[in-house]
């Protein structure tokens, strides 16, 4: 993505600040509407700039999407890695640590999860390729975590681990979607809710 030299933005706002505004608005639009339904005109209108200025700053819609995707992907990947590496005594179980880390990373920008997990990305595009890179990296961490979890229960079936990995991704997506619909819920409240749900699931386990 080619970026022009920094200069003042519209209405006296520094360009760097205007770009941060654009990326925040675009991340929300891509997360809510998906890549296919989001337009440069909609993003420009939200920020109060012209569509030509938006193209001048960020290039194409795909360039703008990548500008949103990469910080989101880096942030989520770092959050998961850090949570999985935390083995301090007294720390919550790994699934709860990872969920809390995801909630913290998404706080204030909850729709960003769906920038990474957007089914409307054009197949074969750079946007789809980059999103898949982040998803694969997160899935690899999830696969390691779920395999360890199953081994702790005496299961070493690789298909069990694979199925649980996909179930975990679905669970995270469902929880984030519910969280978006309940904006009053903090990351801490969500983590506590997940702990109660997991405890309930163990209580009803016939095994």
Short mmCIF file of C-alpha atoms in Angstrom, two decimals:
data_model
loop_
_atom_site.label_atom_id
_atom_site.label_comp_id
_atom_site.label_asym_id
_atom_site.label_seq_id
_atom_site.Cartn_x
_atom_site.Cartn_y
_atom_site.Cartn_z
CA UNK A 1 0.00 0.00 0.00
CA UNK A 2 1.50 3.34 -1.06
CA UNK A 3 1.20 6.11 1.52
CA UNK A 4 1.68 9.77 0.69
CA UNK A 5 3.91 11.99 2.83
CA UNK A 6 2.32 13.11 6.09
CA UNK A 7 0.52 16.43 5.93
CA UNK A 8 -2.43 18.10 7.56
CA UNK A 9 -5.75 16.42 6.91
CA UNK A 10 -9.10 18.06 6.24
CA UNK A 11 -10.52 20.70 8.59
CA UNK A 12 -7.10 21.28 10.14
CA UNK A 13 -6.78 17.75 11.54
CA UNK A 14 -3.32 16.17 11.24
CA UNK A 15 -3.24 13.44 8.65
CA UNK A 16 -2.11 10.78 11.13
CA UNK A 17 -5.12 11.46 13.34
CA UNK A 18 -7.47 11.44 10.35
CA UNK A 19 -6.06 8.09 9.26
CA UNK A 20 -6.66 6.66 12.73
CA UNK A 21 -10.26 7.84 12.52
CA UNK A 22 -10.68 6.26 9.11
CA UNK A 23 -9.22 2.92 10.21
CA UNK A 24 -11.43 2.82 13.30
CA UNK A 25 -14.55 3.56 11.25
CA UNK A 26 -13.56 1.15 8.48
CA UNK A 27 -12.84 -1.65 10.96
CA UNK A 28 -16.32 -1.26 12.39
CA UNK A 29 -17.92 -1.16 8.95
CA UNK A 30 -16.03 -4.21 7.66
CA UNK A 31 -16.78 -6.06 10.89
CA UNK A 32 -20.49 -5.26 10.83
CA UNK A 33 -21.25 -5.43 7.12
CA UNK A 34 -18.49 -7.63 5.71
CA UNK A 35 -16.04 -6.78 2.96
CA UNK A 36 -18.49 -7.22 0.11
CA UNK A 37 -21.17 -4.88 1.49
CA UNK A 38 -18.80 -2.17 2.75
CA UNK A 39 -18.13 0.73 0.39
CA UNK A 40 -15.49 3.42 0.38
CA UNK A 41 -18.29 5.98 0.17
CA UNK A 42 -19.84 4.71 3.41
CA UNK A 43 -16.52 4.86 5.27
CA UNK A 44 -15.78 8.34 3.91
CA UNK A 45 -19.19 9.60 4.97
CA UNK A 46 -18.77 8.25 8.49
CA UNK A 47 -15.50 10.09 8.95
CA UNK A 48 -16.58 13.24 7.15
CA UNK A 49 -14.11 13.14 4.27
CA UNK A 50 -14.58 12.84 0.54
CA UNK A 51 -14.28 9.53 -1.23
CA UNK A 52 -11.38 10.81 -3.41
CA UNK A 53 -9.48 11.80 -0.25
CA UNK A 54 -10.05 8.34 1.18
CA UNK A 55 -8.59 6.80 -1.98
CA UNK A 56 -5.70 9.24 -1.79
CA UNK A 57 -4.90 8.16 1.74
CA UNK A 58 -5.45 4.41 1.46
CA UNK A 59 -5.72 3.42 -2.19
CA UNK A 60 -8.30 0.74 -3.02
CA UNK A 61 -10.91 -0.83 -0.79
CA UNK A 62 -8.67 -3.87 -0.44
CA UNK A 63 -5.80 -1.64 0.72
CA UNK A 64 -8.09 -0.08 3.31
CA UNK A 65 -9.23 -3.51 4.45
CA UNK A 66 -5.63 -4.67 4.86
CA UNK A 67 -4.92 -1.54 6.87
CA UNK A 68 -7.68 -2.67 9.25
CA UNK A 69 -6.93 -6.39 9.17
CA UNK A 70 -3.25 -6.38 10.03
CA UNK A 71 -3.41 -4.58 13.39
CA UNK A 72 -6.46 -6.67 14.36
CA UNK A 73 -4.77 -9.93 13.37
CA UNK A 74 -1.52 -8.99 15.12
CA UNK A 75 -3.38 -7.99 18.28
CA UNK A 76 -5.48 -11.15 18.49
CA UNK A 77 -2.58 -13.45 17.69
CA UNK A 78 -0.43 -11.83 20.36
CA UNK A 79 -3.28 -12.07 22.89
CA UNK A 80 -3.73 -15.81 22.30
CA UNK A 81 0.00 -16.55 22.42
CA UNK A 82 0.44 -14.62 25.64
CA UNK A 83 -2.55 -16.29 27.29
CA UNK A 84 -1.39 -19.78 26.35
CA UNK A 85 2.10 -19.10 27.68
CA UNK A 86 0.79 -18.08 31.12
CA UNK A 87 1.27 -21.11 33.35
CA UNK A 88 1.45 -19.34 36.70
CA UNK A 89 0.08 -21.22 39.69
CA UNK A 90 -3.48 -20.21 40.35
CA UNK A 91 -4.09 -18.99 36.80
CA UNK A 92 -7.44 -19.96 35.25
CA UNK A 93 -7.50 -22.94 32.86
CA UNK A 94 -6.12 -22.24 29.38
CA UNK A 95 -9.53 -21.90 27.63
CA UNK A 96 -10.64 -19.25 30.12
CA UNK A 97 -7.30 -17.42 29.87
CA UNK A 98 -7.58 -17.33 26.09
CA UNK A 99 -11.16 -16.09 26.15
CA UNK A 100 -10.31 -13.33 28.64
CA UNK A 101 -7.36 -12.32 26.45
CA UNK A 102 -9.61 -12.15 23.38
CA UNK A 103 -12.20 -10.07 25.20
CA UNK A 104 -9.49 -7.67 26.40
CA UNK A 105 -8.00 -7.41 22.89
CA UNK A 106 -11.41 -6.68 21.34
CA UNK A 107 -12.66 -4.29 24.01
CA UNK A 108 -13.74 -1.05 22.36
CA UNK A 109 -13.70 -2.64 18.89
CA UNK A 110 -15.71 -5.84 19.21
CA UNK A 111 -16.67 -6.03 15.53
CA UNK A 112 -12.97 -6.43 14.68
CA UNK A 113 -13.28 -10.20 15.22
CA UNK A 114 -15.40 -10.39 12.07
CA UNK A 115 -12.78 -8.55 10.03
CA UNK A 116 -10.61 -11.61 10.54
CA UNK A 117 -13.47 -14.09 10.11
CA UNK A 118 -15.21 -12.56 7.08
CA UNK A 119 -16.76 -15.08 4.65
CA UNK A 120 -17.37 -12.39 2.01
CA UNK A 121 -13.69 -11.79 1.17
CA UNK A 122 -13.03 -12.31 -2.56
CA UNK A 123 -11.54 -15.80 -3.06
CA UNK A 124 -7.89 -15.68 -4.08
CA UNK A 125 -7.49 -12.01 -3.16
CA UNK A 126 -4.69 -10.61 -1.05
CA UNK A 127 -7.30 -9.76 1.57
CA UNK A 128 -8.45 -13.39 1.74
CA UNK A 129 -4.86 -14.62 1.80
CA UNK A 130 -3.85 -12.35 4.68
CA UNK A 131 -6.97 -13.11 6.71
CA UNK A 132 -6.36 -16.84 6.22
CA UNK A 133 -2.77 -16.39 7.42
CA UNK A 134 -3.98 -14.98 10.75
CA UNK A 135 -6.78 -17.53 11.10
CA UNK A 136 -4.38 -20.40 10.41
CA UNK A 137 -1.93 -19.10 13.01
CA UNK A 138 -4.69 -18.82 15.62
CA UNK A 139 -6.03 -22.25 14.62
CA UNK A 140 -2.56 -23.75 15.07
CA UNK A 141 -2.45 -22.40 18.62
CA UNK A 142 -5.99 -23.67 19.21
CA UNK A 143 -5.03 -27.11 17.89
CA UNK A 144 -2.13 -27.29 20.33
CA UNK A 145 -4.30 -26.16 23.22
CA UNK A 146 -7.17 -28.50 22.49
CA UNK A 147 -4.84 -31.48 22.02
CA UNK A 148 -3.29 -30.76 25.42
CA UNK A 149 -6.74 -30.43 26.97
CA UNK A 150 -7.88 -33.76 25.55
CA UNK A 151 -4.69 -35.51 26.66
CA UNK A 152 -5.34 -34.30 30.19
CA UNK A 153 -8.63 -36.25 30.06
CA UNK A 154 -6.98 -39.38 28.67
CA UNK A 155 -7.93 -38.89 25.00
CA UNK A 156 -5.29 -38.94 22.26
CA UNK A 157 -7.65 -39.27 19.27
CA UNK A 158 -6.48 -36.73 16.64
CA UNK A 159 -9.99 -36.48 15.22
CA UNK A 160 -11.31 -35.52 18.64
CA UNK A 161 -8.70 -32.75 18.75
CA UNK A 162 -9.58 -31.58 15.23
CA UNK A 163 -13.31 -31.51 16.00
CA UNK A 164 -12.70 -29.62 19.23
CA UNK A 165 -10.56 -27.06 17.41
CA UNK A 166 -13.44 -26.24 15.06
CA UNK A 167 -15.92 -26.21 17.93
CA UNK A 168 -13.65 -23.77 19.78
CA UNK A 169 -13.58 -21.34 16.85
CA UNK A 170 -17.36 -21.50 16.64
CA UNK A 171 -17.67 -20.91 20.38
CA UNK A 172 -15.42 -17.84 20.24
CA UNK A 173 -17.37 -16.40 17.31
CA UNK A 174 -20.70 -17.01 19.02
CA UNK A 175 -19.54 -15.43 22.26
CA UNK A 176 -18.21 -12.34 20.47
CA UNK A 177 -21.46 -11.99 18.54
CA UNK A 178 -23.44 -12.20 21.81
CA UNK A 179 -21.06 -9.68 23.38
CA UNK A 180 -21.68 -7.19 20.57
CA UNK A 181 -25.41 -7.43 21.29
CA UNK A 182 -24.76 -6.74 25.00
CA UNK A 183 -22.53 -3.65 25.00
CA UNK A 184 -22.79 -3.19 28.77
CA UNK A 185 -20.80 -6.39 29.37
CA UNK A 186 -17.13 -5.77 30.21
CA UNK A 187 -14.30 -8.19 29.36
CA UNK A 188 -14.18 -9.20 33.01
CA UNK A 189 -17.92 -9.86 33.11
CA UNK A 190 -17.65 -11.96 29.95
CA UNK A 191 -14.76 -13.98 31.38
CA UNK A 192 -16.72 -14.64 34.57
CA UNK A 193 -19.78 -15.65 32.53
CA UNK A 194 -17.69 -18.11 30.53
CA UNK A 195 -16.30 -19.60 33.75
CA UNK A 196 -19.86 -20.16 35.01
CA UNK A 197 -20.93 -21.69 31.69
CA UNK A 198 -17.95 -24.06 31.66
CA UNK A 199 -18.65 -25.05 35.27
CA UNK A 200 -22.26 -25.78 34.37
CA UNK A 201 -21.17 -27.89 31.41
CA UNK A 202 -18.94 -29.98 33.70
CA UNK A 203 -21.78 -30.37 36.20
CA UNK A 204 -24.13 -31.87 33.61
CA UNK A 205 -21.48 -34.15 32.08
CA UNK A 206 -22.82 -37.71 32.52
CA UNK A 207 -19.24 -39.00 32.67
#
